[in-house]
């Protein structure tokens, strides 16, 4: 439509759209500065093995706080980073920082930990991502098998082969691939058998339906059964209540992650949270 309006197509834009565009432009400029000024940080959300109740690993989540603008949610700045090409730099930084932090935490806690890192489709373009992953592992001393890369279903479905080849090569090195937000956007399940993946993460919208929607529990159950039939591990995100935890445990979901246990934590708060979680003090919290 804008094209049809020709030269004057600016008229077609609503003032709110222009504001939106300006907002995105200034946010990407601001994000570029933030990477230099070290305003970004990472937090770590615990993942718990349901059979043993032990904490087995963490998902690294990016955070942005700046004195002038306060905190900006990743729901806002990750899409901006993706559109502006900053995601490569941001994602590489998160990866290196998280590997280094987890290596330190292993030392502090005296055990092996797993790390899950989110990866945007655009980060897999080009050839450097595999090198970045291998370098971050080598620098930190983590084994490839301790690293999980969380990708979204869209990547598998929209991709024309290159990204999937890259995932294959990462798996050859021992890195594990997880489908994040499983069930959210797409209904085709065929890709689960076709693509190189190790695990699925059930989207929190389904987890929240366990109690609130009639078929909710049945859907979650079906996802778990299907994943296991395909030899995939299952983690549920967004677990907030003991009721949800009990159901997932009864259905033999492998792992859980959610506010019932902990929010994402700064590195220095992790050790205390691990002790609290494994002492079972989350029980009754919702
Ligand atoms: P995600 O990977 O699906 O991460 C889960 C999100 O759910 C996180 O939001 C987490 O804080 C939140 N969450 C965890 N437990 C609960 C719960 O019990 N209830 C509810 N309601 N929410 C819970 P966050 O940190 O705001 O991140 C949002 C999204 O931004 C992430 O979704 C991920 O897609 C993206 N993201 C965050 N960090 C990175 C990063 O370093 N790289 C990339 N590419 N994406 C990132
Ligand atoms: Mg994730
Ligand atoms: Mg997720
Ligand atoms: Mg999600």
XYZ file of C-alpha atoms and ligand atoms in Angstrom:
335
model
C 0.000 0.000 0.000
C 2.778 2.401 0.865
C 4.270 1.764 -2.556
C 1.054 2.665 -4.342
C 1.091 6.044 -2.626
C 4.414 6.702 -4.367
C 6.630 9.567 -3.336
C 4.333 10.754 -0.614
C 4.128 7.454 1.056
C 5.193 8.995 4.350
C 1.597 10.188 4.640
C 0.540 6.629 4.934
C 2.332 6.182 8.216
C 0.402 6.884 11.351
C 2.231 9.151 13.797
C 2.406 6.250 16.227
C 4.210 4.146 13.612
C 6.782 6.865 13.109
C 7.312 7.043 16.833
C 7.709 3.318 16.844
C 10.356 3.453 14.116
C 12.210 6.288 15.835
C 12.018 4.375 19.049
C 13.552 1.315 17.434
C 16.290 3.323 15.763
C 17.245 5.102 18.935
C 17.037 1.911 20.910
C 19.445 0.171 18.546
C 21.836 3.135 18.729
C 21.545 3.035 22.495
C 22.097 -0.724 22.548
C 25.254 -0.296 20.502
C 26.570 2.042 23.207
C 25.432 -0.339 25.908
C 27.631 -3.102 24.519
C 30.629 -0.788 24.764
C 29.682 0.707 28.128
C 29.124 -2.738 29.623
C 25.564 -2.054 30.645
C 24.557 -5.601 29.803
C 24.694 -8.425 32.264
C 23.578 -12.015 32.549
C 21.407 -13.781 35.097
C 21.066 -17.506 35.635
C 17.807 -19.355 36.163
C 18.106 -22.773 37.849
C 16.953 -25.967 36.127
C 15.963 -28.828 38.414
C 15.929 -32.567 37.777
C 12.450 -33.713 38.823
C 13.497 -37.224 39.806
C 16.263 -36.208 42.178
C 15.273 -32.667 43.132
C 18.851 -31.621 42.373
C 19.789 -28.516 40.491
C 21.447 -29.629 37.264
C 22.070 -26.432 35.369
C 21.108 -22.900 34.433
C 19.657 -20.915 31.572
C 21.591 -17.711 30.934
C 19.328 -14.706 30.312
C 20.527 -11.295 29.125
C 19.746 -8.166 31.141
C 20.148 -4.473 30.314
C 20.165 -1.730 32.876
C 21.357 1.814 32.314
C 21.287 4.836 34.634
C 19.377 6.995 32.154
C 16.756 4.554 30.931
C 16.487 2.035 33.743
C 16.016 -1.613 32.862
C 14.911 -2.692 29.395
C 13.321 -6.120 28.994
C 14.911 -8.658 26.621
C 11.462 -8.975 25.050
C 12.211 -5.464 23.768
C 15.943 -5.328 23.171
C 16.532 -8.800 21.720
C 14.284 -8.109 18.676
C 16.055 -4.759 18.232
C 19.419 -6.525 18.382
C 18.188 -9.070 15.829
C 16.946 -6.406 13.391
C 20.040 -4.233 13.661
C 22.619 -7.019 13.418
C 23.851 -6.391 16.958
C 22.705 -9.854 18.000
C 25.965 -11.446 16.833
C 28.019 -9.299 19.142
C 25.507 -9.481 21.981
C 25.078 -13.236 21.648
C 28.819 -13.853 21.532
C 29.273 -11.777 24.665
C 26.502 -13.626 26.540
C 28.014 -16.963 25.518
C 31.538 -16.130 26.720
C 30.342 -14.494 29.918
C 27.984 -17.344 30.786
C 30.614 -20.045 30.136
C 33.093 -18.192 32.347
C 30.522 -17.697 35.133
C 29.382 -21.322 35.076
C 32.993 -22.522 35.205
C 33.478 -20.413 38.344
C 30.239 -21.657 39.857
C 31.294 -25.249 39.294
C 34.374 -24.561 41.306
C 32.374 -22.862 44.050
C 29.742 -25.595 44.256
C 32.100 -28.506 43.662
C 30.084 -30.158 40.916
C 29.532 -30.230 37.185
C 26.834 -27.895 35.870
C 25.044 -27.540 32.564
C 24.528 -24.234 30.790
C 21.739 -23.313 28.372
C 22.207 -20.263 26.128
C 19.570 -18.724 23.827
C 20.549 -18.372 20.186
C 18.700 -16.233 17.623
C 18.398 -17.577 14.073
C 20.494 -14.708 12.754
C 23.423 -15.727 14.941
C 23.696 -18.945 12.984
C 24.218 -17.128 9.696
C 27.752 -16.980 8.492
C 30.452 -19.288 9.664
C 31.770 -17.813 12.885
C 29.255 -19.163 15.398
C 30.763 -22.640 15.631
C 34.217 -21.102 16.179
C 32.816 -18.795 18.841
C 31.216 -21.708 20.648
C 34.375 -23.802 20.551
C 36.485 -20.843 21.712
C 34.135 -20.081 24.630
C 34.270 -23.730 25.690
C 38.052 -23.888 25.436
C 38.534 -20.620 27.357
C 36.231 -21.665 30.182
C 37.204 -25.327 30.298
C 33.586 -26.489 29.973
C 32.983 -29.679 28.004
C 30.800 -29.402 24.869
C 28.308 -31.812 26.451
C 27.655 -29.268 29.201
C 26.426 -26.653 26.753
C 22.885 -26.475 25.405
C 21.868 -24.073 22.662
C 18.213 -23.018 22.785
C 16.741 -22.317 19.368
C 13.139 -21.718 18.291
C 10.930 -23.878 16.115
C 10.821 -21.174 13.449
C 14.509 -21.637 12.759
C 13.981 -25.271 11.829
C 10.928 -24.626 9.719
C 12.016 -21.478 7.836
C 15.598 -22.512 7.306
C 16.835 -23.667 3.921
C 19.527 -25.933 5.198
C 22.484 -23.792 6.263
C 21.503 -23.315 9.888
C 20.506 -26.953 10.212
C 23.909 -27.994 8.815
C 25.541 -25.816 11.413
C 23.454 -27.370 14.202
C 24.540 -30.766 12.927
C 28.173 -29.803 13.128
C 27.769 -28.460 16.659
C 26.185 -31.729 17.692
C 29.105 -33.604 16.187
C 31.232 -31.702 18.691
C 28.909 -32.812 21.503
C 26.935 -29.582 22.036
C 23.238 -30.225 22.707
C 20.390 -28.546 20.817
C 17.118 -27.635 22.552
C 13.905 -26.424 20.894
C 12.775 -23.501 23.074
C 9.129 -22.414 23.552
C 7.972 -25.709 22.101
C 4.408 -25.612 20.769
C 4.073 -21.856 20.660
C 4.148 -20.894 17.023
C 3.864 -23.879 14.754
C 1.740 -26.944 14.550
C 3.920 -29.162 12.403
C 5.623 -31.777 14.510
C 7.273 -33.524 11.587
C 10.468 -31.554 12.055
C 11.114 -33.257 15.391
C 12.181 -36.412 13.617
C 13.981 -34.645 10.789
C 16.210 -32.196 12.624
C 19.246 -32.574 14.844
C 17.816 -31.923 18.313
C 18.262 -33.432 21.759
C 15.592 -31.877 23.905
C 12.446 -29.781 23.865
C 11.392 -27.062 26.259
C 7.632 -26.886 26.755
C 6.477 -23.283 26.412
C 5.259 -21.679 29.608
C 1.855 -20.905 28.095
C 1.147 -24.670 28.103
C 2.554 -25.148 31.576
C 0.221 -22.438 32.858
C -2.739 -24.244 31.296
C -2.167 -27.376 33.349
C -4.524 -26.072 36.013
C -6.559 -23.439 34.200
C -7.712 -24.990 30.935
C -9.663 -28.229 30.522
C -7.421 -29.855 27.928
C -4.265 -28.153 29.232
C -2.990 -31.065 31.293
C -3.677 -33.535 28.482
C -1.722 -31.442 25.990
C 1.309 -31.233 28.255
C 1.103 -34.968 28.871
C 0.947 -35.639 25.123
C 4.016 -33.483 24.469
C 6.029 -35.341 27.115
C 4.984 -38.784 25.819
C 5.747 -37.814 22.236
C 9.161 -36.364 23.068
C 10.173 -39.438 25.020
C 8.945 -41.722 22.238
C 11.325 -39.853 19.941
C 14.192 -40.208 22.394
C 14.206 -36.525 23.344
C 14.537 -35.099 26.854
C 11.879 -32.660 28.093
C 12.156 -29.554 30.249
C 9.177 -27.383 31.238
C 9.624 -23.611 31.575
C 7.497 -21.192 33.590
C 6.697 -23.571 36.438
C 5.121 -21.363 39.083
C 3.030 -23.600 41.354
C 3.496 -26.833 43.298
C 0.450 -28.154 41.454
C 2.200 -27.748 38.086
C 5.354 -29.307 39.488
C 3.437 -32.292 40.857
C 1.709 -32.903 37.540
C 4.937 -32.648 35.529
C 6.655 -34.990 37.953
C 3.841 -37.555 37.757
C 4.057 -37.409 33.949
C 7.811 -37.959 34.060
C 8.886 -34.637 32.642
C 12.669 -34.658 33.067
C 13.391 -31.134 34.259
C 11.688 -27.930 35.354
C 12.523 -24.267 35.486
C 10.409 -21.415 36.840
C 9.567 -18.877 39.507
C 8.478 -21.698 41.857
C 12.187 -22.328 42.300
C 13.835 -19.087 41.354
C 13.972 -16.109 39.022
C 17.112 -15.561 37.000
C 19.845 -14.672 39.478
C 23.025 -12.630 39.307
C 26.048 -14.909 39.521
C 26.825 -13.959 43.108
C 23.393 -15.023 44.353
C 23.417 -18.431 42.741
C 25.203 -20.512 45.388
C 22.798 -19.507 48.169
C 19.819 -20.246 45.921
C 21.135 -23.715 45.121
C 21.308 -24.536 48.827
C 17.783 -23.210 49.370
C 16.340 -25.126 46.420
C 17.950 -28.411 47.331
C 16.824 -28.034 50.956
C 13.293 -28.142 49.480
C 12.380 -24.690 50.723
C 10.465 -23.903 47.561
C 7.637 -26.165 48.689
C 4.525 -24.158 49.290
C 5.847 -21.091 47.514
C 3.791 -20.025 44.555
P 13.017 -17.677 26.886
O 14.327 -18.153 26.386
O 11.830 -18.514 26.582
O 13.225 -17.489 28.445
C 12.198 -17.672 29.397
C 11.622 -16.376 29.869
O 10.595 -16.637 30.833
C 12.608 -15.464 30.593
O 12.200 -14.124 30.341
C 12.376 -15.832 32.052
O 12.794 -14.814 32.956
C 10.892 -16.021 32.061
N 10.463 -16.928 33.124
C 11.192 -17.846 33.794
N 10.446 -18.506 34.705
C 9.202 -18.001 34.611
C 7.962 -18.285 35.316
O 7.873 -19.139 36.195
N 6.870 -17.564 34.938
C 6.932 -16.607 33.960
N 5.819 -15.953 33.668
N 8.078 -16.324 33.280
C 9.199 -17.000 33.612
P 13.240 -12.981 29.961
O 14.496 -13.137 30.757
O 12.506 -11.694 30.013
O 13.619 -13.309 28.454
C 12.669 -13.238 27.450
C 13.165 -13.831 26.154
O 14.242 -13.031 25.635
C 13.749 -15.228 26.315
O 12.708 -16.184 26.332
C 14.611 -15.312 25.076
O 13.848 -15.655 23.955
C 15.109 -13.894 24.934
N 16.468 -13.798 25.472
C 16.906 -13.537 26.739
N 18.251 -13.548 26.809
C 18.707 -13.827 25.549
C 20.021 -13.967 24.954
O 21.074 -13.892 25.610
N 20.058 -14.224 23.602
C 18.923 -14.357 22.854
N 19.048 -14.603 21.550
N 17.679 -14.244 23.389
C 17.575 -13.974 24.708
Mg 15.264 -19.948 26.439
Mg 11.701 -20.509 26.569
Mg 9.057 -19.183 26.409
